[in-house]
Structures are given as C-alpha cells and as structure tokens.
mmCIF file of C-alpha atoms in Angstrom:
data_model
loop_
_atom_site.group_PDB
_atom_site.id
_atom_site.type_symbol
_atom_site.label_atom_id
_atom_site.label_comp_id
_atom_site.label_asym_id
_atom_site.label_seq_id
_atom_site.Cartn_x
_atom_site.Cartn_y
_atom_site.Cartn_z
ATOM 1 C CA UNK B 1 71.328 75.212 94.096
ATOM 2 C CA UNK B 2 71.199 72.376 91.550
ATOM 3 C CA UNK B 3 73.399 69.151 92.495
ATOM 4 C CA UNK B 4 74.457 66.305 89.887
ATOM 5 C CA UNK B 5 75.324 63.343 90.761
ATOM 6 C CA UNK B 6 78.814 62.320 88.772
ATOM 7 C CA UNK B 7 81.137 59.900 90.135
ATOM 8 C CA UNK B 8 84.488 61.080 90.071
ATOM 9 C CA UNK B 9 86.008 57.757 90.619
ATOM 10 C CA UNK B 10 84.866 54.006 90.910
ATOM 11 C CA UNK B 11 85.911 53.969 94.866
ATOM 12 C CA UNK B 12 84.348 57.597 95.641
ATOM 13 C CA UNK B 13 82.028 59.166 93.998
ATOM 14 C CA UNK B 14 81.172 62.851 94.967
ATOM 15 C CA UNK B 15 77.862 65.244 94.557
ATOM 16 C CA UNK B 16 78.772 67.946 92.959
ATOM 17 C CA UNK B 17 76.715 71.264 92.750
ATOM 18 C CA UNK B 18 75.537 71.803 89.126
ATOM 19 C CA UNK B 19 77.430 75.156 88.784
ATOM 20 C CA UNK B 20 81.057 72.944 89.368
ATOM 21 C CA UNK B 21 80.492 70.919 86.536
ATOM 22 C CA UNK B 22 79.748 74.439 84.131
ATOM 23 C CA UNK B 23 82.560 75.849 85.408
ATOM 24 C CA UNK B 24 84.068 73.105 84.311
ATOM 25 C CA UNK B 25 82.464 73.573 80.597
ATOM 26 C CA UNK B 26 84.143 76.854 80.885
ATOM 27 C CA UNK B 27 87.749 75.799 81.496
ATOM 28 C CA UNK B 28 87.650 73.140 78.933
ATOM 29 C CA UNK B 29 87.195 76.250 76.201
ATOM 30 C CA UNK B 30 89.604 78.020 78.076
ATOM 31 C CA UNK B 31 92.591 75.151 78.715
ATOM 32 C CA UNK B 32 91.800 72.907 75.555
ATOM 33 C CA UNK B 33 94.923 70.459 76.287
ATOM 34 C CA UNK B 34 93.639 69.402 79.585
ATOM 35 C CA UNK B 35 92.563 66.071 80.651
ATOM 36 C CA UNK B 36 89.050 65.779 82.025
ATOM 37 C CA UNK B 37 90.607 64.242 85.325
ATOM 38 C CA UNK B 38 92.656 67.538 85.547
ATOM 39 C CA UNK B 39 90.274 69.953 84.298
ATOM 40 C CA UNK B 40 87.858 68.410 86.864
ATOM 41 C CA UNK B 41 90.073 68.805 89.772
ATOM 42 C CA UNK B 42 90.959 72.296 88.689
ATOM 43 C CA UNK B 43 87.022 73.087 88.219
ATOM 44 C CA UNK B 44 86.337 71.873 91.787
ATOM 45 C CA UNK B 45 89.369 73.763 93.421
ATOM 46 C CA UNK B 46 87.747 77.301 91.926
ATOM 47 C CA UNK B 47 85.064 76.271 92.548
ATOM 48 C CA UNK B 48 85.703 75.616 96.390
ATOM 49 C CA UNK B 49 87.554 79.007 96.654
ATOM 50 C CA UNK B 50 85.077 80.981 95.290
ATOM 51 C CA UNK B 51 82.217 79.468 97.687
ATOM 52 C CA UNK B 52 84.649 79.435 100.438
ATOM 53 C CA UNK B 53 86.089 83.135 100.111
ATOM 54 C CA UNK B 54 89.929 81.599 100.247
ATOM 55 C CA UNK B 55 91.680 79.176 98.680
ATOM 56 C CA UNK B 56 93.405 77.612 101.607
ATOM 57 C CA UNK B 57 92.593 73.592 101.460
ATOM 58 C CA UNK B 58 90.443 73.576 104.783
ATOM 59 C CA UNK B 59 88.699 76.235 104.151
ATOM 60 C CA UNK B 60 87.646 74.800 100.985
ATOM 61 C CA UNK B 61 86.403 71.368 102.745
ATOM 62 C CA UNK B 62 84.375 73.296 104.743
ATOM 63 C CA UNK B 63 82.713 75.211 102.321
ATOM 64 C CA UNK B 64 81.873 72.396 100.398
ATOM 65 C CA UNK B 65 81.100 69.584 103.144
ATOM 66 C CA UNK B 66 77.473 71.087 102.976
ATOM 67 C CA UNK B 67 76.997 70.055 99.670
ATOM 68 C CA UNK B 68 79.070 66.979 98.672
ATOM 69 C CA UNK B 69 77.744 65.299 102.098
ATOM 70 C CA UNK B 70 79.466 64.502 105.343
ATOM 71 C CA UNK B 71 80.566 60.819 104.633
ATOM 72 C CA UNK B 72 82.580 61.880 101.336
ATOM 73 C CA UNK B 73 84.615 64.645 103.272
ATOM 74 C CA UNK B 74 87.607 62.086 102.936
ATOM 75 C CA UNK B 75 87.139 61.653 98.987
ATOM 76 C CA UNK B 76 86.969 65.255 98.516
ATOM 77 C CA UNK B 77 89.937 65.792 100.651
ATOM 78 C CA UNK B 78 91.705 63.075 99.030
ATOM 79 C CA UNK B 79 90.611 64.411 95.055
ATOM 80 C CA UNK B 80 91.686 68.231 95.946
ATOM 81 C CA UNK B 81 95.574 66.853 97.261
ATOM 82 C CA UNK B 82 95.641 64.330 94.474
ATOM 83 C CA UNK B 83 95.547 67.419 92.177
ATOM 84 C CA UNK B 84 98.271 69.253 92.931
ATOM 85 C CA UNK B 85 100.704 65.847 93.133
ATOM 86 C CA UNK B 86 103.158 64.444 90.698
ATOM 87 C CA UNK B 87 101.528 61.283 89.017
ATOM 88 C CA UNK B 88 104.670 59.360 90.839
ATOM 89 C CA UNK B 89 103.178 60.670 93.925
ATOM 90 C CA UNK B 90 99.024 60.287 93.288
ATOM 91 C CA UNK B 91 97.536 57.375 95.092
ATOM 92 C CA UNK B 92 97.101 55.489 92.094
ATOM 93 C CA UNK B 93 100.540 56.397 90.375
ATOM 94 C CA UNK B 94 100.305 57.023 87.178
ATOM 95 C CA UNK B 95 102.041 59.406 84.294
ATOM 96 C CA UNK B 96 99.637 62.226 84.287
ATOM 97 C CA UNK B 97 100.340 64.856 86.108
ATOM 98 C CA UNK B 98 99.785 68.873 85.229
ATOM 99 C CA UNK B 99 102.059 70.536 83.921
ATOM 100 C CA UNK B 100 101.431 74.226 84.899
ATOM 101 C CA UNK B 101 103.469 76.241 82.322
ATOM 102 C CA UNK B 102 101.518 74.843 79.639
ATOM 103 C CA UNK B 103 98.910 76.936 81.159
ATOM 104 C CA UNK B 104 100.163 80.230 80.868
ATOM 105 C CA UNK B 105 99.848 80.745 77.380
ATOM 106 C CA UNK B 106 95.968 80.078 77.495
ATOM 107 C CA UNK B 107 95.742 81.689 80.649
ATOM 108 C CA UNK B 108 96.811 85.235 79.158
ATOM 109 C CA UNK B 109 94.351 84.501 75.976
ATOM 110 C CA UNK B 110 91.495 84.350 78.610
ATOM 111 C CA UNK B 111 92.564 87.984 79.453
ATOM 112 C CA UNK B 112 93.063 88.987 76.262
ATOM 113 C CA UNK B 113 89.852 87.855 74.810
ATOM 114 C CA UNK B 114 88.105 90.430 77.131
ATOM 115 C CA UNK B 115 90.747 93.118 76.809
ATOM 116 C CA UNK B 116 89.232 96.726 75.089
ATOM 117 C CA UNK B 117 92.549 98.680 73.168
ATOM 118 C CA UNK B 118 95.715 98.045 71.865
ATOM 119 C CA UNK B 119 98.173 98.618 75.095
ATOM 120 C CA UNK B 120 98.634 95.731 77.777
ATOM 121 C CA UNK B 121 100.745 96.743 80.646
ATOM 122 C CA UNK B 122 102.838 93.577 81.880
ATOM 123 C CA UNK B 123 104.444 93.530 85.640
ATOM 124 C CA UNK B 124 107.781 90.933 86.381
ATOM 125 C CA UNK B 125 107.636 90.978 90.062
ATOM 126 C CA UNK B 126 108.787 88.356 92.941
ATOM 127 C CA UNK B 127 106.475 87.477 96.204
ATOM 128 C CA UNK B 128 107.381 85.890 99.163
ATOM 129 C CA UNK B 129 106.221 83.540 101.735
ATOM 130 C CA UNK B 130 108.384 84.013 104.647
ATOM 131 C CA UNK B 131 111.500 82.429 104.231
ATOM 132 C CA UNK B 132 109.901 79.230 102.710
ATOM 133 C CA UNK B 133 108.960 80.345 98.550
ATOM 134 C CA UNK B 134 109.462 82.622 96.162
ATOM 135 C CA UNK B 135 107.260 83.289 93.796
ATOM 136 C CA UNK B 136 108.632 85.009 90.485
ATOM 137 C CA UNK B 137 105.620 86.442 88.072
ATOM 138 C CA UNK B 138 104.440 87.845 85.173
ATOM 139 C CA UNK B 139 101.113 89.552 86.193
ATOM 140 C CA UNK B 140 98.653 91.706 83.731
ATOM 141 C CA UNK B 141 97.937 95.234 85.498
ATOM 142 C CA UNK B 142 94.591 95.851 85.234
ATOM 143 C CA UNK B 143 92.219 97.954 87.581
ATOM 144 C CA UNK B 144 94.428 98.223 90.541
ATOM 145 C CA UNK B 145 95.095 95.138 90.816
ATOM 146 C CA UNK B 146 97.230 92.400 88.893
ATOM 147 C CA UNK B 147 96.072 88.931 87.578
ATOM 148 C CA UNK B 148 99.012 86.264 87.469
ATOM 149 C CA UNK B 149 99.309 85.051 84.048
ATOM 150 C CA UNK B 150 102.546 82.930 84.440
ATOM 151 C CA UNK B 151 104.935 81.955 87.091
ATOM 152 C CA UNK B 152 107.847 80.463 88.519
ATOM 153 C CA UNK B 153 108.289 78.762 92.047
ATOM 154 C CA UNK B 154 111.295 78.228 94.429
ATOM 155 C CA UNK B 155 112.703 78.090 98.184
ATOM 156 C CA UNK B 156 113.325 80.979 98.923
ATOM 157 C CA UNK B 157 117.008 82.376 100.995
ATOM 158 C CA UNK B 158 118.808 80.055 98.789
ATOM 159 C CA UNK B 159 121.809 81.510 95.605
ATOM 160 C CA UNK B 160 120.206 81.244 92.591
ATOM 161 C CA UNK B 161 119.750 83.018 89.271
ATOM 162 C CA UNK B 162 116.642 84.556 88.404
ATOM 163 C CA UNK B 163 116.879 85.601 85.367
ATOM 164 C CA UNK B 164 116.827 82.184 83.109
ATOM 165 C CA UNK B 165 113.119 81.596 84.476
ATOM 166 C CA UNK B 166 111.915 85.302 84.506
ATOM 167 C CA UNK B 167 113.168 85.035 80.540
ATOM 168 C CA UNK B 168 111.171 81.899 80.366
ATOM 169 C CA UNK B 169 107.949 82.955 81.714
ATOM 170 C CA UNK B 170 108.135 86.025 78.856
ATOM 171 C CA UNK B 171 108.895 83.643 76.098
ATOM 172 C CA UNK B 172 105.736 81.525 77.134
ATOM 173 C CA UNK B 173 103.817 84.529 76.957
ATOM 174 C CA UNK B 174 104.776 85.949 73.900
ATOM 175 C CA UNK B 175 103.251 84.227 70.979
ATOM 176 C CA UNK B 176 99.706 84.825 72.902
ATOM 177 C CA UNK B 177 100.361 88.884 72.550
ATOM 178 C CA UNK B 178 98.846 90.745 69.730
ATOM 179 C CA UNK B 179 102.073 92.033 67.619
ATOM 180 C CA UNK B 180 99.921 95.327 66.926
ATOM 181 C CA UNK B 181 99.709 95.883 70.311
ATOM 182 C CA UNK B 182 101.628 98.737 72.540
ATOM 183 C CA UNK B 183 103.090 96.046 75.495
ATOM 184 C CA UNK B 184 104.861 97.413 78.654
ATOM 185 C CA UNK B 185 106.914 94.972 80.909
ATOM 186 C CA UNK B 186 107.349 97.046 84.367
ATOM 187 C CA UNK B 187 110.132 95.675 86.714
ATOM 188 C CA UNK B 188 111.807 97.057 89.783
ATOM 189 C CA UNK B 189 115.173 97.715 90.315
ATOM 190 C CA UNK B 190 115.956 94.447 91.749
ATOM 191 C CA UNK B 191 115.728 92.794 88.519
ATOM 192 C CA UNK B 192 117.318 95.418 86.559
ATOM 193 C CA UNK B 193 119.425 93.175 83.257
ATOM 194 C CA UNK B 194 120.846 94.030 80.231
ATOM 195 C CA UNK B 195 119.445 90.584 78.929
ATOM 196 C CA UNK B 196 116.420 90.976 80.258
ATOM 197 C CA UNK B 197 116.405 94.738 78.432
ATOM 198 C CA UNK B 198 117.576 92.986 75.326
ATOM 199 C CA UNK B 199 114.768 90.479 75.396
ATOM 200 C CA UNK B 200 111.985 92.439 76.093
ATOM 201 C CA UNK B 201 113.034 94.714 72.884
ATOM 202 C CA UNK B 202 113.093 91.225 71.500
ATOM 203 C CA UNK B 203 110.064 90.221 71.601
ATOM 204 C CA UNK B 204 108.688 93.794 70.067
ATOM 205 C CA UNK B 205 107.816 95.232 73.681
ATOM 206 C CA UNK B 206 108.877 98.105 75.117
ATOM 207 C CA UNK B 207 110.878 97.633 78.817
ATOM 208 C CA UNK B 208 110.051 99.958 81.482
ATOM 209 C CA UNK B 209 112.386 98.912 84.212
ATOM 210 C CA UNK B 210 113.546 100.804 87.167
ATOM 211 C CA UNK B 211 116.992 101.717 88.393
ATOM 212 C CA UNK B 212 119.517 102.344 91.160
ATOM 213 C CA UNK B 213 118.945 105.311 92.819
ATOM 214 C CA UNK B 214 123.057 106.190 92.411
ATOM 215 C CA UNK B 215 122.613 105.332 88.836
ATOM 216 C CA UNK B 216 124.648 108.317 85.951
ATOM 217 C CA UNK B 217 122.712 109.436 83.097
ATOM 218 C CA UNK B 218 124.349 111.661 80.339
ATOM 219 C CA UNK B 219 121.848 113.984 78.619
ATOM 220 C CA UNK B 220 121.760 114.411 74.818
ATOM 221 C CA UNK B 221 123.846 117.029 74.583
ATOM 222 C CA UNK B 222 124.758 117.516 78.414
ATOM 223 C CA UNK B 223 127.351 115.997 81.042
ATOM 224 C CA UNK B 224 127.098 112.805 82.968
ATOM 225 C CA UNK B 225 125.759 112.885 86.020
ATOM 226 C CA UNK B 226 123.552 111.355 88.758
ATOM 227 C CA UNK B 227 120.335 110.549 87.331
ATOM 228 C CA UNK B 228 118.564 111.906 90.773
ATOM 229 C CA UNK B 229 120.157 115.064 90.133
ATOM 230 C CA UNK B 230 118.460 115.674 87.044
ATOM 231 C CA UNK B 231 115.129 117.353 88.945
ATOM 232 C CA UNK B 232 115.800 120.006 92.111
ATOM 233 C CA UNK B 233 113.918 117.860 94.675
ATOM 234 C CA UNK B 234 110.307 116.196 95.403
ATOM 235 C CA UNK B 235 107.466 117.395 93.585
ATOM 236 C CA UNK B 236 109.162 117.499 89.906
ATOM 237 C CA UNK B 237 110.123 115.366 87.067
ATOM 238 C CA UNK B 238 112.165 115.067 84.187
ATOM 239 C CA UNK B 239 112.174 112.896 80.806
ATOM 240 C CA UNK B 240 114.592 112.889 77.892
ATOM 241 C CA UNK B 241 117.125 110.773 75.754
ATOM 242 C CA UNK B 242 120.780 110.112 76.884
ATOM 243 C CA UNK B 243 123.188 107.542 77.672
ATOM 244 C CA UNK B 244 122.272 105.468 80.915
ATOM 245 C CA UNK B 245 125.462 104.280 82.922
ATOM 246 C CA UNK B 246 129.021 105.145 82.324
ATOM 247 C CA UNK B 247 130.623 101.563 82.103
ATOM 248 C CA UNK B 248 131.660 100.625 78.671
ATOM 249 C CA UNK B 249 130.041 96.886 79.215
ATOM 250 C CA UNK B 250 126.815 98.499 80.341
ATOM 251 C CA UNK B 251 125.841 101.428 78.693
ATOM 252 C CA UNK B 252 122.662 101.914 77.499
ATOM 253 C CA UNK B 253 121.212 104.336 74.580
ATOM 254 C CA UNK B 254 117.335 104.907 76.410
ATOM 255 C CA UNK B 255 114.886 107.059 77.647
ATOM 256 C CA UNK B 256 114.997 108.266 81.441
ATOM 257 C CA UNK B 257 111.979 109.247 82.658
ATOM 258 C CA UNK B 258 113.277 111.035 86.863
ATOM 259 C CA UNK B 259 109.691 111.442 89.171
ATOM 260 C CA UNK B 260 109.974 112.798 92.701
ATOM 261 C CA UNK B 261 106.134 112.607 94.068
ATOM 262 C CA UNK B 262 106.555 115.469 97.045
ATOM 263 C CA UNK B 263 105.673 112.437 99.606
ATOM 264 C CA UNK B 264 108.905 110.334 98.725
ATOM 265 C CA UNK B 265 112.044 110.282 100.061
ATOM 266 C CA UNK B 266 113.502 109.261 96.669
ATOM 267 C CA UNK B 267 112.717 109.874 92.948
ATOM 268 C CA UNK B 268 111.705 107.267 90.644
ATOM 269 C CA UNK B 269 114.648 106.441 88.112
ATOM 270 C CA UNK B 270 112.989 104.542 84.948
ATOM 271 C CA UNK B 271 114.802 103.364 81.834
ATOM 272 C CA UNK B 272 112.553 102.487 78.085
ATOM 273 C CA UNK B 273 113.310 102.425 75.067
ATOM 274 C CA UNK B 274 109.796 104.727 74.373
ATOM 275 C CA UNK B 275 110.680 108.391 72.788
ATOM 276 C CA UNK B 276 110.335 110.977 75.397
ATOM 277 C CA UNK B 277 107.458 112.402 74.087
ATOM 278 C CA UNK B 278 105.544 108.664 74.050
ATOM 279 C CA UNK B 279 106.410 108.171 77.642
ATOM 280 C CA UNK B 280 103.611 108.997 80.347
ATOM 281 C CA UNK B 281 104.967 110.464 83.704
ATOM 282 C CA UNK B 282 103.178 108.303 85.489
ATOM 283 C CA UNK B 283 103.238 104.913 83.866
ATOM 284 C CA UNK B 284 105.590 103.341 86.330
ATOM 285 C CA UNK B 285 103.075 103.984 88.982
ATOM 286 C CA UNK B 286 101.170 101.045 87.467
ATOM 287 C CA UNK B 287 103.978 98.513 89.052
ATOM 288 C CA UNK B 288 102.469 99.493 92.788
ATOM 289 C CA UNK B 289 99.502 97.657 91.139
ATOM 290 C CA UNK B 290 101.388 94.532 91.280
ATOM 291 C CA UNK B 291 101.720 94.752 95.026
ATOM 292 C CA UNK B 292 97.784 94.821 95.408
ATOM 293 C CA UNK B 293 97.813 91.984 93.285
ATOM 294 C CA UNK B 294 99.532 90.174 95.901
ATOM 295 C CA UNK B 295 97.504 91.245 98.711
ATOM 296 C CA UNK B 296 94.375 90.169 96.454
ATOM 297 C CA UNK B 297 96.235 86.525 96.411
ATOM 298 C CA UNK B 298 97.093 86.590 99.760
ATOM 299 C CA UNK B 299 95.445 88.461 103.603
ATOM 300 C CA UNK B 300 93.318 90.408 101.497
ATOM 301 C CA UNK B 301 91.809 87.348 98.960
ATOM 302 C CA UNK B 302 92.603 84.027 98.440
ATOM 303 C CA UNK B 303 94.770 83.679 102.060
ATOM 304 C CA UNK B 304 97.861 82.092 100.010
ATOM 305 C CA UNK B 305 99.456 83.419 103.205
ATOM 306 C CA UNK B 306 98.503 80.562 104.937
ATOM 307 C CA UNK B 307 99.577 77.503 103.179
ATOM 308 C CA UNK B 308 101.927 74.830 104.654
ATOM 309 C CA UNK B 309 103.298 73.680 101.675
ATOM 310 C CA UNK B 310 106.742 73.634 100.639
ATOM 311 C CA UNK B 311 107.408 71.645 97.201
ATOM 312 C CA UNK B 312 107.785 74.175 94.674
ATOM 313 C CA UNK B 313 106.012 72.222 91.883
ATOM 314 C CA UNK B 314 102.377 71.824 94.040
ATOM 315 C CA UNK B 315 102.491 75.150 95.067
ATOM 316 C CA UNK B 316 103.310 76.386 91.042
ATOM 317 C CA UNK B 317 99.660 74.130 90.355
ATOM 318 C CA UNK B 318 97.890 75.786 93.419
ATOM 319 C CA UNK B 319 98.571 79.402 91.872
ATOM 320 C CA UNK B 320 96.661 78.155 89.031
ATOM 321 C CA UNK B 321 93.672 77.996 91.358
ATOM 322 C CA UNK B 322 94.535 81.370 92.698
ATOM 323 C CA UNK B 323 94.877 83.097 88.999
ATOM 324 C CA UNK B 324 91.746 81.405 87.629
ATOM 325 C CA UNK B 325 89.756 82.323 90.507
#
C-alpha cells in the first residue's frame, strides 16, 4: 500500500495511505460544493470504514493506527470528531461547517449516473436507535438492499410532526430525477398523508403508499366495503379502481392493489395513482428492501447500532459516511 505524506494541518500532520487521497479525487467530482477541509475529512471517514469493516469511530482508529503511525492516533482522533462538529463547536471555531442536505441532491446523481432503465423505486421509511434518534429517509431500492440518499434526524419518543421534513427530503431530491423516468415512492402505513399523496403526484411520481388494515374501498361500480374483504383469504389478490375511504375530507379517487401472501396474517392494502393494469402485484414487496437497508447500516454493516451520540445534526453528517460508503 502506497502512503503520501500530506499535512492536514500546521499542528498535526497525518500519513495518509495513497488510496485516501483518490478517494478523495472521487468525491470532489461527486460533491463539487465541498471544501477541501470537508471533502478531506469525509474522504478519510470512508475511507476508515471501509478498511475497518464499520463505521463506528474506534473501530475506525484502529484500523487506521497501522498506517497513519502510533504518535498521531490523537490527531486522527481529533480530525475524524472535528468533522462531524458545528464550526461554533470545532477546536479552532470557525464558520464552516457541513451542511448535510446540500448533499443529497448530488448524492442521488451518484446513483443515478450508474442506474440502467427508466424506473427508480424510492422508499420513505423511519429507523430507530433505541429511544435516543430517529432517523427519517429517503432510500433508493436497489438489489435487496436500500442506499440512503437523503435524510432527516431527531430524538426520538418526543410529539412532533413528520411530515414537513419527509416533504423536504422529496423536494431536495426532485430536480436530480429524470422527468422521463417511471419513479415510485413506497411508504408504510405509518406515514400514510393526503399531502404527502398530493406531493408525490406533484412532483410527476407515482405514490405507492400503504394503508390501514380497517381501511373502506368502494369498487367502480360496486359497494363500499372493507378493503381486506375484497380477496377470500391468504394466498390471493385483487387490483382495481375505486374510491379509497368514505370521509368526505379524505376520499381518494386511486388504485387499490389487496395481496394476502398465504404466510401472513394480514393482506397488504396499497393505494397509487398507477392504472390497474400498470400496477405489478408485487411491487410493494420492494419496501421490505428498505428494512435490509437498515440492517446493511447497522448489526449487519456499518454497526450504526453502536454509536453514543445524541445531537441530531452530527449524527445527520455521520450518515453521510454510512451512505457514501
């Protein structure tokens, strides 16, 4: 393995391996508007994670103590935690600091530029740690798994609205997408909204959002009933256009597509605004992709699991590690 020598400040300078400093070359094609003091620090936190297998901080020190040296441990300690502060907060306080959502947009772009077809599925999905964070996403589903494209951090057990930041992280998003495209955004039932319905449409995608299992559905053509009832039991499934709900303020012209897989105790209830005949049975199966994501990110990957920190804003920068890597 190649090693430059670069100082990355006048106090501590740090011995890089030659394959930091290209992956660095890569992100500044890839994340054009950042500084080379935060492109650097974001370079040598991927960097760390990848050689390290996870991208908890002391795993990351250990991985790399081989190869920076044992007398700069403190530097590079000191350069990865200085990264994910608020310039208020940095040792040397100053008024750069990175601003994560400005990230998103490029980060999808990266996916994009090696996407093959016209049809991007999209996931809105929320993570937890415990009962310290939140984590509200936009993830693309690719593969069985999910990458995080954009994302929104808070403490978690505490009343707030979701919905104003889930709207935001779409809006960053959308002047990346293709407008000849075929996009999906896949939510669960928990963040079922007639806004967030609305917006989607809005920005020329097509919703595919799951609902309450008690949930009415009228038919073209037929009587109101429960939407479950619409297929005899597990192991059948039903599509077609109707009126969804039977409150005046709610109703909604859509497509319901009903699927009972023989192994569930319930049948999937999914609302878009797709013709019947443009709707695959299956599609909404993609969402369970989002939940591998997470593993991937967390026990299974990158061991977000086992961060201690709790400031919403650091831990909104350290997910750009996790998505990059």
């Amino acid at each position: 393995m190649g090693v430059l020598t670069r100082p990355v400040c006048r106090r501590c300078p740090l011995r890089l391996p030659r394959e930091c400093y290209q992956l660095e070359t890569v992100l500044a094609a890839q994340f054009p508007t950042l500084r080379p003091a935060q492109r650097g620090g974001l370079a040598l936190w991927v960097y760390g994670t990848l050689l390290a297998g996870s991208a908890c901080q002391s795993a990351i020190l250990t991985a790399l103590r081989p190869v920076v040296g044992s007398g700069a441990g403190h530097a590079l300690r000191q350069r990865l935690r200085e990264w994910l502060y608020d310039g208020a907060d940095k040792l040397a306080p100053c008024a750069t600091q990175l601003e994560v959502t400005g990230c998103f947009a490029p980060l999808l772009c990266w996916v994009l530029r090696w996407w093959h077809g016209t049809e991007l599925a999209l996931a809105l999905d929320a993570t937890y740690l415990g009962d310290r964070l939140v984590v509200l996403s936009v993830s693309v589903l690719y593969r069985g798994t999910a990458i995080p494209v954009a994302w929104h951090v808070t403490a978690a057990n505490r009343p707030g609205a979701w919905l104003a930041p889930a709207l935001g992280l779409l809006a960053a998003l959308a002047p990346t997408v293709p407008p000849d495209g075929t996009v999906l955004v896949l939510a669960d039932r928990g963040l079922w909204s007639p806004t967030l319905w609305t917006t989607i449409r809005g920005h020329g995608w097509h919703p595919l959002l799951r609902i309450r299992p008690d949930a009415t559905f009228r038919p073209t053509g037929g009587r109101r009933q429960r939407a479950a009832n619409l297929v005899p039991g597990p192991g059948h499934a039903w599509v077609g256009r109707g009126i969804a709900f039977k409150h005046k303020h709610v109703r909604r012209a859509a497509t319901l597509v009903v699927v009972w897989e023989a192994d569930q105790g319930e049948p999937w209830l999914v609302l878009t605004d797709l013709a019947p005949d443009a709707v695959g049975l299956a599609w909404y199966g993609l969402r369970v992709w989002v939940e591998l994501g997470f593993r991937a990110l967390k026990r299974l990957g990158w061991h977000w699991e086992r961060t201690r920190r709790t400031d919403p804003t650091r831990v909104a920068r350290h997910w750009l590690v996790l998505a990059v890597a």
